[in-house]
């Protein structure tokens, strides 16, 4: 990528958005369509990467040799080493999904994985099986939502950080200035970076950008709580950006799993038990987490939206006890379900009344048309529920609404007694924006749309929303139990949390019951269980007429009871579980 610095304080640059992929027998050549001499080649035999020479004609010194295939690609994601093979990941399809600071943002729709060595030909049968499984994980990644990028701006940096960075820093290559927490392909870029390759009325715009941290990346049930370094699951920085009459303003909010050590392992039950992990480092984990937040965002207010009874209540109590040891962080406990129920969104005003003074003091950043900073955000609110999805999104949308009103009043578009809720059409669009953002965040973590989305869209729960929430809840159950183990492995592989050890044992050589989770055994068991219950009920109904039917009823009842006992005793073994990385 060729990065062209601009004098703008926003650090504008332009990357090549159309590249040409030439496939030769011994190498791949990737070059810019606009500047054919800019690019690189990667050897198909041993994976060596070399920049193109100006006189190579795009063929790396062999311009007389014609490529076997030429195609257009839209970017290079990076390279990855698997059991025996090395692969380059390139973008072959993209979709524009919106704009950030006026620059287009794209989502990867499809990738191609280019093999860059011939070692697979000489590998063992087990190595070939492992390689095939890892390749399947890459295909899972390809279908994962949330793979965003831009050719013209760094979407990992929020507006406030951009404005505070020095011009010299912003003019550096994007891989140096980007926030590494939110670079999802960071581990795939090492080889390209090592070779120092450079590839090129009042009308208001409100943009939501949610940046997912990669440090504890994962799926809903397989990444909970914090690790020993204080990094939490589903940690997301959300920026609400307003652009109006030359002004730019933004509000930052963050969400993240409760930052203590805890887990919730799937076992085929609808709501698996939460377990708090007793560890001597628990207090240090919480302290590290909030120290990191203070260093990045300033004073932090922690808003805990979990229930105060049951498993959630125990977790909330443990969290509150740890927060008592951090007097510099304000902790606010708000039982969302108890106060708001399933439909009374207006009761969130009770929470806002508790935190409004501190929230208004934290403020937002406001930059005028000349680039002068008029206001600056001086702290941040960290919200959480159990998943940091549904209740969290409803709450963050309310805070976003309150801040937007303050920003519009400050700019002068609204008077001091007006608010965004009075502008019915604009407020409808605003709520839809937050609801769609909630769906996207939920798809990445839980695999389904967010629950309570109609509370955000309409301010109340609807019949259609209740039905949609029910279907999403069932989908979450299926995905969490039978698919997310594989999806977790795919995320660990692509994010670099798991590095393939070519000299180590296969992570997929399992013994005994563990191998069942690779097979559709759970589905078969479920079918047998349902079938058994159905036949049992039918045959008992007929038992009064025929003794043979009675015997059949007894047999099927026994089979059903046996299957139920096996499933109950070995629920975890029937579930899809990750194989590559541990829970911490």
Coordinates of C-alpha atoms in Angstrom, one line a residue:
X1 CA 0.0 0.0 0.0
X2 CA 1.3 3.4 -0.9
X3 CA 0.5 5.9 1.9
X4 CA 0.4 9.5 0.8
X5 CA 0.4 11.9 3.7
X6 CA -1.8 15.0 3.5
X7 CA -1.5 18.2 5.5
X8 CA -4.9 17.4 7.0
X9 CA -4.9 16.9 10.8
X10 CA -7.1 13.9 10.2
X11 CA -4.1 12.1 8.5
X12 CA -5.7 11.5 5.1
X13 CA -4.0 9.0 2.8
X14 CA -4.9 7.0 -0.2
X15 CA -4.3 3.3 -0.7
X16 CA -4.5 1.5 -4.0
X17 CA -8.1 0.1 -4.1
X18 CA -7.6 -2.0 -7.3
X19 CA -4.7 -4.4 -7.5
X20 CA -3.8 -6.9 -10.2
X21 CA -3.0 -10.5 -9.2
X22 CA -0.8 -12.3 -11.8
X23 CA -0.4 -16.0 -11.2
X24 CA 2.8 -17.5 -12.7
X25 CA 4.0 -21.1 -12.3
X26 CA 6.7 -20.1 -9.7
X27 CA 5.2 -17.0 -8.1
X28 CA 2.3 -14.6 -7.6
X29 CA 2.8 -11.0 -8.5
X30 CA 0.6 -8.3 -6.9
X31 CA 0.8 -4.8 -8.3
X32 CA -1.2 -1.6 -8.5
X33 CA -3.4 -1.1 -11.5
X34 CA -2.7 2.7 -11.3
X35 CA 1.1 2.3 -10.8
X36 CA 2.2 -1.1 -12.4
X37 CA 5.7 -0.8 -11.0
X38 CA 4.5 -0.7 -7.4
X39 CA 3.9 -4.0 -5.8
X40 CA 5.6 -7.3 -4.8
X41 CA 5.9 -10.9 -5.7
X42 CA 5.7 -14.0 -3.5
X43 CA 7.4 -17.2 -4.4
X44 CA 5.0 -20.2 -4.8
X45 CA 7.7 -22.7 -3.8
X46 CA 9.1 -21.3 -0.5
X47 CA 7.0 -18.1 0.2
X48 CA 9.8 -15.5 -0.2
X49 CA 8.5 -12.0 -0.7
X50 CA 10.3 -9.5 -2.9
X51 CA 9.4 -5.9 -4.0
X52 CA 9.0 -5.4 -7.8
X53 CA 11.8 -3.7 -9.6
X54 CA 10.9 -0.7 -11.8
X55 CA 12.1 -2.4 -14.9
X56 CA 10.4 -5.7 -14.2
X57 CA 7.2 -4.9 -16.1
X58 CA 5.2 -6.5 -13.4
X59 CA 6.7 -9.9 -14.0
X60 CA 9.6 -9.7 -11.6
X61 CA 12.2 -9.8 -14.3
X62 CA 10.4 -12.3 -16.5
X63 CA 8.1 -10.0 -18.5
X64 CA 8.3 -12.3 -21.5
X65 CA 6.6 -15.1 -19.5
X66 CA 2.8 -14.8 -19.6
X67 CA 0.9 -15.4 -16.4
X68 CA -1.5 -18.4 -16.4
X69 CA -4.2 -16.2 -14.8
X70 CA -4.7 -12.5 -14.2
X71 CA -7.4 -11.1 -11.9
X72 CA -8.4 -8.0 -10.0
X73 CA -8.2 -8.0 -6.2
X74 CA -9.1 -5.3 -3.7
X75 CA -6.4 -5.6 -1.1
X76 CA -4.0 -7.9 0.7
X77 CA -5.0 -9.1 4.2
X78 CA -1.6 -10.7 5.0
X79 CA 0.1 -14.1 5.2
X80 CA -0.4 -17.0 7.5
X81 CA 1.7 -20.1 8.2
X82 CA -0.3 -23.3 8.9
X83 CA 0.9 -26.9 9.6
X84 CA 3.0 -27.2 6.5
X85 CA 1.8 -24.5 4.1
X86 CA 2.1 -20.7 3.9
X87 CA -0.8 -18.8 2.4
X88 CA -1.4 -15.2 1.3
X89 CA -4.9 -13.9 1.9
X90 CA -6.3 -11.5 -0.7
X91 CA -9.6 -9.7 -1.0
X92 CA -11.6 -10.7 -4.1
X93 CA -15.0 -9.2 -3.2
X94 CA -16.0 -6.2 -1.0
X95 CA -19.1 -4.2 -0.1
X96 CA -19.2 -0.5 0.9
X97 CA -21.1 -0.3 4.2
X98 CA -20.8 3.4 5.1
X99 CA -18.4 6.4 5.6
X100 CA -16.2 7.5 8.4
X101 CA -15.1 11.2 8.4
X102 CA -16.3 11.4 4.8
X103 CA -14.2 8.4 3.7
X104 CA -15.7 5.1 2.4
X105 CA -15.6 2.0 4.6
X106 CA -15.8 -1.5 3.2
X107 CA -16.5 -4.9 4.5
X108 CA -14.8 -8.0 3.1
X109 CA -17.3 -10.2 1.3
X110 CA -14.9 -12.9 0.0
X111 CA -11.2 -13.8 0.2
X112 CA -8.9 -16.1 -1.7
X113 CA -6.2 -18.1 0.0
X114 CA -3.1 -18.4 -2.2
X115 CA -0.7 -21.4 -1.3
X116 CA 2.9 -20.2 -1.2
X117 CA 4.9 -23.4 -0.8
X118 CA 4.9 -27.0 -1.9
X119 CA 5.5 -28.6 1.5
X120 CA 2.0 -30.1 1.5
X121 CA 3.0 -32.6 -1.2
X122 CA 5.5 -34.1 1.2
X123 CA 3.4 -34.0 4.4
X124 CA 2.1 -37.0 6.4
X125 CA -1.6 -38.0 6.4
X126 CA -2.2 -36.4 9.8
X127 CA -0.5 -33.2 8.6
X128 CA -2.8 -33.1 5.6
X129 CA -5.9 -33.6 7.8
X130 CA -4.8 -30.9 10.1
X131 CA -4.0 -28.6 7.2
X132 CA -7.5 -29.2 5.8
X133 CA -9.1 -28.4 9.1
X134 CA -7.1 -25.1 9.4
X135 CA -8.1 -24.2 5.9
X136 CA -11.7 -24.8 6.9
X137 CA -11.2 -22.4 9.8
X138 CA -10.0 -19.7 7.4
X139 CA -13.2 -20.2 5.4
X140 CA -15.2 -19.7 8.6
X141 CA -13.3 -16.5 9.1
X142 CA -14.2 -15.4 5.6
X143 CA -17.9 -15.6 6.5
X144 CA -17.4 -13.8 9.9
X145 CA -19.0 -10.3 10.1
X146 CA -16.9 -7.4 11.2
X147 CA -13.9 -7.5 8.7
X148 CA -13.9 -3.8 7.9
X149 CA -11.2 -1.6 6.3
X150 CA -10.8 1.7 4.5
X151 CA -8.5 2.8 1.7
X152 CA -8.5 6.5 2.7
X153 CA -8.5 6.8 6.5
X154 CA -7.5 4.9 9.6
X155 CA -10.7 3.6 11.1
X156 CA -8.9 2.3 14.3
X157 CA -8.4 5.8 15.6
X158 CA -11.2 7.9 17.2
X159 CA -11.6 11.6 16.5
X160 CA -10.1 12.7 19.8
X161 CA -6.9 10.7 19.4
X162 CA -6.5 11.9 15.8
X163 CA -6.6 15.5 16.9
X164 CA -4.1 14.9 19.7
X165 CA -1.6 13.0 17.6
X166 CA 1.3 15.1 16.2
X167 CA 1.4 15.7 12.5
X168 CA 4.7 13.7 12.2
X169 CA 3.1 10.7 13.8
X170 CA 0.0 10.8 11.5
X171 CA 2.3 10.9 8.5
X172 CA 3.9 7.6 9.3
X173 CA 2.8 4.4 7.6
X174 CA -0.7 3.3 8.7
X175 CA 0.6 0.2 10.4
X176 CA 2.7 2.4 12.7
X177 CA 0.0 4.9 13.6
X178 CA -3.0 2.5 13.9
X179 CA -4.3 1.4 17.3
X180 CA -3.1 -2.2 17.4
X181 CA -6.1 -3.2 19.7
X182 CA -8.5 -2.9 16.8
X183 CA -6.4 -4.2 13.9
X184 CA -8.0 -7.6 13.3
X185 CA -5.4 -8.7 10.8
X186 CA -2.4 -7.5 12.8
X187 CA -0.7 -10.9 13.1
X188 CA -1.0 -11.5 9.4
X189 CA 0.9 -8.4 8.4
X190 CA 4.3 -9.2 10.0
X191 CA 6.0 -10.6 6.9
X192 CA 4.8 -7.7 4.7
X193 CA 5.9 -5.1 7.3
X194 CA 9.2 -6.8 7.8
X195 CA 9.9 -6.4 4.1
X196 CA 9.0 -2.7 4.3
X197 CA 6.4 -2.9 1.5
X198 CA 4.4 0.3 0.8
X199 CA 1.1 -0.1 -0.9
X200 CA -0.7 3.0 -1.7
X201 CA -31.2 22.9 6.5
X202 CA -28.4 22.0 8.3
X203 CA -27.3 18.8 6.8
X204 CA -25.8 16.6 9.6
X205 CA -24.1 13.2 9.3
X206 CA -24.1 10.9 12.3
X207 CA -21.8 7.9 12.1
X208 CA -21.3 5.0 14.5
X209 CA -18.0 3.2 14.5
X210 CA -17.5 0.2 16.9
X211 CA -14.0 -1.0 17.2
X212 CA -13.6 -4.5 18.6
X213 CA -10.4 -5.2 20.6
X214 CA -8.5 -8.3 19.4
X215 CA -6.7 -9.0 22.7
X216 CA -9.5 -11.3 24.0
X217 CA -11.3 -11.9 20.8
X218 CA -13.9 -14.6 20.6
X219 CA -17.4 -16.0 20.7
X220 CA -20.1 -15.5 23.3
X221 CA -19.7 -18.6 25.5
X222 CA -16.0 -19.3 24.9
X223 CA -14.7 -15.8 25.8
X224 CA -16.1 -14.5 29.0
X225 CA -14.6 -12.2 31.7
X226 CA -10.9 -11.2 31.7
X227 CA -7.6 -12.8 31.3
X228 CA -4.7 -12.4 33.8
X229 CA -3.5 -9.3 31.9
X230 CA -6.8 -7.6 32.4
X231 CA -8.1 -7.8 28.8
X232 CA -11.8 -8.5 28.7
X233 CA -14.0 -10.4 26.2
X234 CA -16.2 -8.4 23.8
X235 CA -14.4 -5.2 24.6
X236 CA -15.6 -2.6 22.1
X237 CA -14.9 1.1 21.7
X238 CA -17.9 2.8 20.1
X239 CA -17.6 6.3 18.7
X240 CA -20.7 8.4 17.8
X241 CA -19.4 11.0 15.3
X242 CA -21.4 14.1 14.3
X243 CA -20.4 16.2 11.3
X244 CA -22.3 19.5 10.8
X245 CA -21.6 22.9 9.3
X246 CA -17.8 22.3 9.4
X247 CA -17.9 21.1 13.0
X248 CA -16.9 17.6 14.0
X249 CA -17.8 16.2 17.4
X250 CA -17.7 12.7 18.9
X251 CA -18.6 10.8 22.0
X252 CA -16.7 7.7 23.0
X253 CA -18.3 4.8 25.0
X254 CA -16.8 1.4 25.8
X255 CA -18.3 -2.0 26.7
X256 CA -16.6 -5.1 27.9
X257 CA -17.3 -8.3 29.9
X258 CA -17.1 -8.1 33.7
X259 CA -13.3 -7.8 34.3
X260 CA -12.9 -10.7 36.7
X261 CA -12.1 -14.3 36.1
X262 CA -15.2 -16.3 35.2
X263 CA -16.6 -18.7 32.7
X264 CA -19.9 -20.1 31.4
X265 CA -19.2 -23.4 29.6
X266 CA -22.0 -24.7 27.3
X267 CA -23.5 -28.1 28.3
X268 CA -26.7 -28.3 26.3
X269 CA -28.7 -26.5 29.0
X270 CA -30.5 -23.4 27.9
X271 CA -28.7 -21.2 30.4
X272 CA -25.4 -22.8 31.5
X273 CA -24.2 -22.0 35.1
X274 CA -21.8 -19.1 35.6
X275 CA -18.7 -20.0 37.5
X276 CA -16.4 -17.5 39.2
X277 CA -12.8 -18.7 39.1
X278 CA -11.0 -18.3 42.4
X279 CA -7.5 -16.9 41.7
X280 CA -5.0 -15.0 43.8
X281 CA -4.6 -12.5 40.9
X282 CA -8.2 -11.5 40.7
X283 CA -7.7 -8.0 42.3
X284 CA -4.7 -7.4 40.1
X285 CA -6.7 -8.3 37.1
X286 CA -9.4 -5.7 37.9
X287 CA -6.8 -3.1 38.7
X288 CA -4.8 -3.7 35.5
X289 CA -8.0 -3.4 33.5
X290 CA -9.1 -0.1 34.9
X291 CA -5.5 1.3 34.9
X292 CA -5.3 0.6 31.2
X293 CA -8.7 2.4 30.7
X294 CA -7.5 5.4 32.7
X295 CA -4.3 5.7 30.6
X296 CA -6.3 5.7 27.4
X297 CA -9.6 7.5 28.3
X298 CA -9.2 9.3 31.6
X299 CA -11.6 8.9 34.5
X300 CA -13.8 5.9 34.1
X301 CA -17.4 5.3 35.3
X302 CA -18.4 1.6 35.4
X303 CA -22.1 1.0 34.8
X304 CA -23.1 -2.6 35.7
X305 CA -26.5 -3.6 34.2
X306 CA -26.6 -7.2 35.5
X307 CA -29.3 -8.8 37.6
X308 CA -28.9 -8.8 41.3
X309 CA -30.2 -12.3 41.9
X310 CA -29.2 -15.8 40.7
X311 CA -25.9 -16.5 39.0
X312 CA -25.8 -13.0 37.6
X313 CA -26.3 -11.6 41.1
X314 CA -23.3 -13.6 42.4
X315 CA -21.1 -12.3 39.6
X316 CA -22.3 -8.8 40.1
X317 CA -21.6 -9.0 43.9
X318 CA -18.1 -10.3 43.2
X319 CA -17.5 -7.4 40.7
X320 CA -18.9 -4.8 43.2
X321 CA -16.6 -6.1 45.9
X322 CA -13.5 -5.7 43.7
X323 CA -14.6 -2.2 42.7
X324 CA -14.7 -1.2 46.3
X325 CA -10.9 -1.5 46.2
X326 CA -10.7 1.0 43.4
X327 CA -11.8 4.3 45.0
X328 CA -10.8 6.4 41.9
X329 CA -13.4 4.5 39.7
X330 CA -17.1 5.2 40.2
X331 CA -19.1 2.0 40.1
X332 CA -22.9 2.2 39.5
X333 CA -25.0 -0.9 39.8
X334 CA -28.3 -0.8 37.9
X335 CA -30.5 -3.9 37.6
X336 CA -31.8 -3.3 34.1
X337 CA -34.3 -6.2 34.1
X338 CA -35.8 -5.3 37.5
X339 CA -36.2 -1.6 36.8
X340 CA -37.1 -1.6 33.1
X341 CA -38.6 -5.1 32.8
X342 CA -39.1 -6.2 29.2
X343 CA -40.7 -3.1 27.9
X344 CA -40.4 0.1 30.0
X345 CA -37.5 1.8 28.3
X346 CA -38.4 5.1 29.8
X347 CA -37.2 3.8 33.2
X348 CA -33.7 4.1 32.0
X349 CA -34.0 7.8 32.9
X350 CA -33.6 6.6 36.5
X351 CA -30.1 5.4 35.6
X352 CA -29.3 8.6 33.7
X353 CA -30.4 10.7 36.6
X354 CA -27.8 8.9 38.8
X355 CA -24.9 9.5 36.4
X356 CA -25.9 12.6 34.5
X357 CA -23.6 15.0 36.4
X358 CA -20.5 13.0 35.8
X359 CA -21.6 12.1 32.3
X360 CA -21.9 15.8 31.4
X361 CA -18.6 16.6 33.0
X362 CA -16.9 14.0 30.9
X363 CA -18.2 15.8 27.8
X364 CA -17.3 15.1 24.2
X365 CA -14.7 16.4 21.7
X366 CA -15.7 19.3 19.5
X367 CA -13.5 20.5 16.6
X368 CA -14.3 23.5 14.5
X369 CA -13.8 24.0 10.7
X370 CA -10.2 25.2 11.3
X371 CA -9.3 22.2 13.3
X372 CA -9.3 23.9 16.7
X373 CA -10.4 21.8 19.6
X374 CA -13.3 23.6 21.4
X375 CA -14.3 20.9 23.8
X376 CA -12.5 17.7 24.9
X377 CA -13.9 14.4 26.3
X378 CA -12.3 14.0 29.8
X379 CA -13.5 10.6 30.8
X380 CA -15.6 7.6 29.6
X381 CA -18.5 5.4 30.6
X382 CA -17.8 1.6 30.6
X383 CA -21.1 -0.3 30.4
X384 CA -21.6 -4.1 30.8
X385 CA -24.3 -6.7 31.2
X386 CA -23.5 -10.4 30.9
X387 CA -23.0 -10.5 27.2
X388 CA -22.4 -6.8 26.8
X389 CA -24.9 -6.9 23.9
X390 CA -28.6 -6.3 24.4
X391 CA -29.0 -4.3 27.7
X392 CA -25.7 -2.6 27.0
X393 CA -26.7 -1.4 23.6
X394 CA -30.0 0.0 24.8
X395 CA -28.2 1.9 27.5
X396 CA -25.4 3.2 25.2
X397 CA -28.0 4.4 22.7
X398 CA -29.7 6.5 25.5
X399 CA -26.3 8.1 26.4
X400 CA -25.6 8.7 22.7
X401 CA -29.0 10.4 22.4
X402 CA -28.3 12.6 25.4
X403 CA -24.8 13.6 24.2
X404 CA -26.1 14.3 20.7
X405 CA -28.6 16.8 22.1
X406 CA -25.8 18.5 24.1
X407 CA -23.6 18.7 21.0
X408 CA -26.3 20.2 18.8
X409 CA -27.1 22.7 21.5
X410 CA -23.4 23.7 21.8
X411 CA -23.1 24.2 18.0
X412 CA -26.3 26.3 18.1
X413 CA -28.6 24.1 15.9
X414 CA -30.9 23.4 18.9
X415 CA -31.9 25.8 21.6
X416 CA -31.3 25.0 25.3
X417 CA -34.8 23.8 25.7
X418 CA -34.9 21.6 22.5
X419 CA -33.6 18.0 22.2
X420 CA -33.2 15.5 19.4
X421 CA -36.3 13.6 20.4
X422 CA -38.4 16.6 19.2
X423 CA -37.2 16.0 15.7
X424 CA -39.3 12.9 14.9
X425 CA -37.8 11.9 11.6
X426 CA -34.2 12.6 12.6
X427 CA -34.7 10.8 15.9
X428 CA -36.2 7.8 14.1
X429 CA -33.1 7.6 11.9
X430 CA -30.8 8.0 14.9
X431 CA -32.5 5.1 16.8
X432 CA -32.4 2.9 13.7
X433 CA -28.6 3.6 13.4
X434 CA -28.1 2.4 17.0
X435 CA -30.3 -0.7 16.5
X436 CA -28.4 -1.7 13.4
X437 CA -25.1 -1.2 15.2
X438 CA -26.3 -3.4 18.0
X439 CA -27.3 -6.1 15.5
X440 CA -23.8 -6.0 13.9
X441 CA -22.0 -6.2 17.3
X442 CA -24.2 -9.1 18.3
X443 CA -23.7 -11.0 15.1
X444 CA -19.9 -10.9 15.6
X445 CA -20.1 -12.1 19.2
X446 CA -23.2 -14.2 19.5
X447 CA -24.0 -15.1 15.9
X448 CA -27.5 -13.5 15.9
X449 CA -29.2 -10.1 15.8
X450 CA -29.4 -8.3 19.2
X451 CA -32.3 -8.8 21.5
X452 CA -34.4 -5.8 22.6
X453 CA -33.7 -4.2 19.3
X454 CA -37.2 -2.8 19.2
X455 CA -36.6 -0.9 22.5
X456 CA -33.8 1.0 20.6
X457 CA -35.8 1.4 17.4
X458 CA -39.2 2.4 18.9
X459 CA -38.7 3.0 22.6
X460 CA -41.0 0.0 23.4
X461 CA -41.3 -3.7 22.9
X462 CA -43.5 -4.9 20.0
X463 CA -45.1 -8.2 19.2
X464 CA -42.9 -8.6 16.2
X465 CA -39.8 -7.8 18.4
X466 CA -40.8 -10.4 20.9
X467 CA -41.1 -13.1 18.2
X468 CA -37.8 -12.0 16.7
X469 CA -36.1 -12.1 20.1
X470 CA -37.5 -15.6 20.6
X471 CA -36.1 -16.8 17.3
X472 CA -32.7 -15.1 18.0
X473 CA -32.6 -16.8 21.5
X474 CA -33.1 -20.2 19.9
X475 CA -30.5 -19.5 17.3
X476 CA -28.0 -18.4 19.9
X477 CA -28.6 -21.7 21.8
X478 CA -27.9 -23.7 18.7
X479 CA -24.8 -21.7 17.6
X480 CA -23.3 -21.6 21.1
X481 CA -23.7 -25.3 21.6
X482 CA -23.0 -26.7 18.2
X483 CA -20.9 -24.3 16.1
X484 CA -19.1 -21.7 18.2
X485 CA -16.2 -24.0 19.2
X486 CA -15.1 -24.1 15.5
X487 CA -15.7 -20.4 15.1
X488 CA -13.6 -19.7 18.2
X489 CA -10.7 -21.7 16.7
X490 CA -11.1 -19.7 13.5
X491 CA -10.8 -16.4 15.4
X492 CA -7.8 -17.6 17.4
X493 CA -6.1 -18.6 14.2
X494 CA -6.7 -15.4 12.2
X495 CA -5.9 -13.1 15.1
X496 CA -2.6 -14.7 15.9
X497 CA -3.6 -16.0 19.4
X498 CA -2.8 -19.5 18.1
X499 CA 0.4 -20.1 16.1
X500 CA 0.6 -23.3 14.3
X501 CA 3.5 -25.4 15.6
X502 CA 4.8 -27.4 12.7
X503 CA 6.9 -29.7 15.0
X504 CA 4.3 -30.3 17.7
X505 CA 1.4 -32.8 18.0
X506 CA -1.8 -32.3 16.1
X507 CA -4.3 -30.3 18.2
X508 CA -7.1 -32.5 16.6
X509 CA -5.8 -35.9 17.7
X510 CA -8.4 -36.7 20.4
X511 CA -9.2 -39.7 22.4
X512 CA -12.5 -41.1 23.7
X513 CA -15.6 -39.0 24.1
X514 CA -13.9 -35.7 23.1
X515 CA -14.0 -36.7 19.4
X516 CA -17.8 -36.7 19.5
X517 CA -17.9 -32.9 19.4
X518 CA -16.4 -33.1 15.9
X519 CA -19.3 -35.1 14.7
X520 CA -23.0 -34.3 14.4
X521 CA -23.6 -36.6 17.4
X522 CA -25.5 -33.9 19.3
X523 CA -27.9 -33.4 16.5
X524 CA -28.4 -37.2 16.2
X525 CA -28.9 -37.5 19.9
X526 CA -31.5 -34.7 19.8
X527 CA -33.3 -36.4 16.9
X528 CA -33.3 -39.7 18.7
X529 CA -34.5 -38.1 21.9
X530 CA -37.3 -36.3 20.2
X531 CA -38.2 -39.3 18.1
X532 CA -38.2 -41.5 21.2
X533 CA -40.5 -39.2 23.1
X534 CA -42.8 -39.0 20.1
X535 CA -43.0 -42.7 19.6
X536 CA -43.4 -43.3 23.3
X537 CA -46.4 -41.0 23.5
X538 CA -48.0 -42.5 20.5
X539 CA -47.4 -46.1 21.6
X540 CA -48.7 -45.5 25.1
X541 CA -51.8 -44.1 23.6
X542 CA -52.3 -47.4 21.7
X543 CA -51.2 -49.6 24.5
X544 CA -54.7 -50.3 25.7
X545 CA -55.5 -52.1 22.5
X546 CA -52.4 -54.2 21.9
X547 CA -50.0 -55.8 24.3
X548 CA -47.3 -55.7 21.6
X549 CA -47.7 -51.9 21.4
X550 CA -47.3 -51.8 25.2
X551 CA -44.0 -53.6 25.0
X552 CA -42.9 -51.3 22.3
X553 CA -43.8 -48.3 24.5
X554 CA -41.7 -49.7 27.3
X555 CA -38.7 -50.2 25.0
X556 CA -38.9 -46.8 23.5
X557 CA -39.4 -45.2 26.9
X558 CA -36.2 -46.9 28.0
X559 CA -34.3 -45.8 25.0
X560 CA -35.5 -42.2 25.5
X561 CA -34.6 -42.3 29.2
X562 CA -31.2 -43.7 28.3
X563 CA -30.4 -41.0 25.8
X564 CA -31.6 -38.3 28.2
X565 CA -29.3 -39.7 30.9
X566 CA -26.3 -39.8 28.6
X567 CA -26.9 -36.3 27.3
X568 CA -27.4 -34.9 30.8
X569 CA -24.3 -36.6 32.2
X570 CA -22.1 -35.6 29.2
X571 CA -23.6 -32.4 28.0
X572 CA -20.3 -30.6 27.5
X573 CA -18.9 -33.5 25.5
X574 CA -21.7 -33.2 22.9
X575 CA -21.0 -29.5 22.4
X576 CA -18.7 -27.9 19.9
X577 CA -15.6 -26.8 21.8
X578 CA -12.5 -24.9 20.7
X579 CA -9.3 -27.0 20.4
X580 CA -6.6 -24.4 19.8
X581 CA -6.5 -22.1 22.9
X582 CA -7.5 -22.3 26.5
X583 CA -10.2 -20.1 28.1
X584 CA -7.8 -17.7 29.7

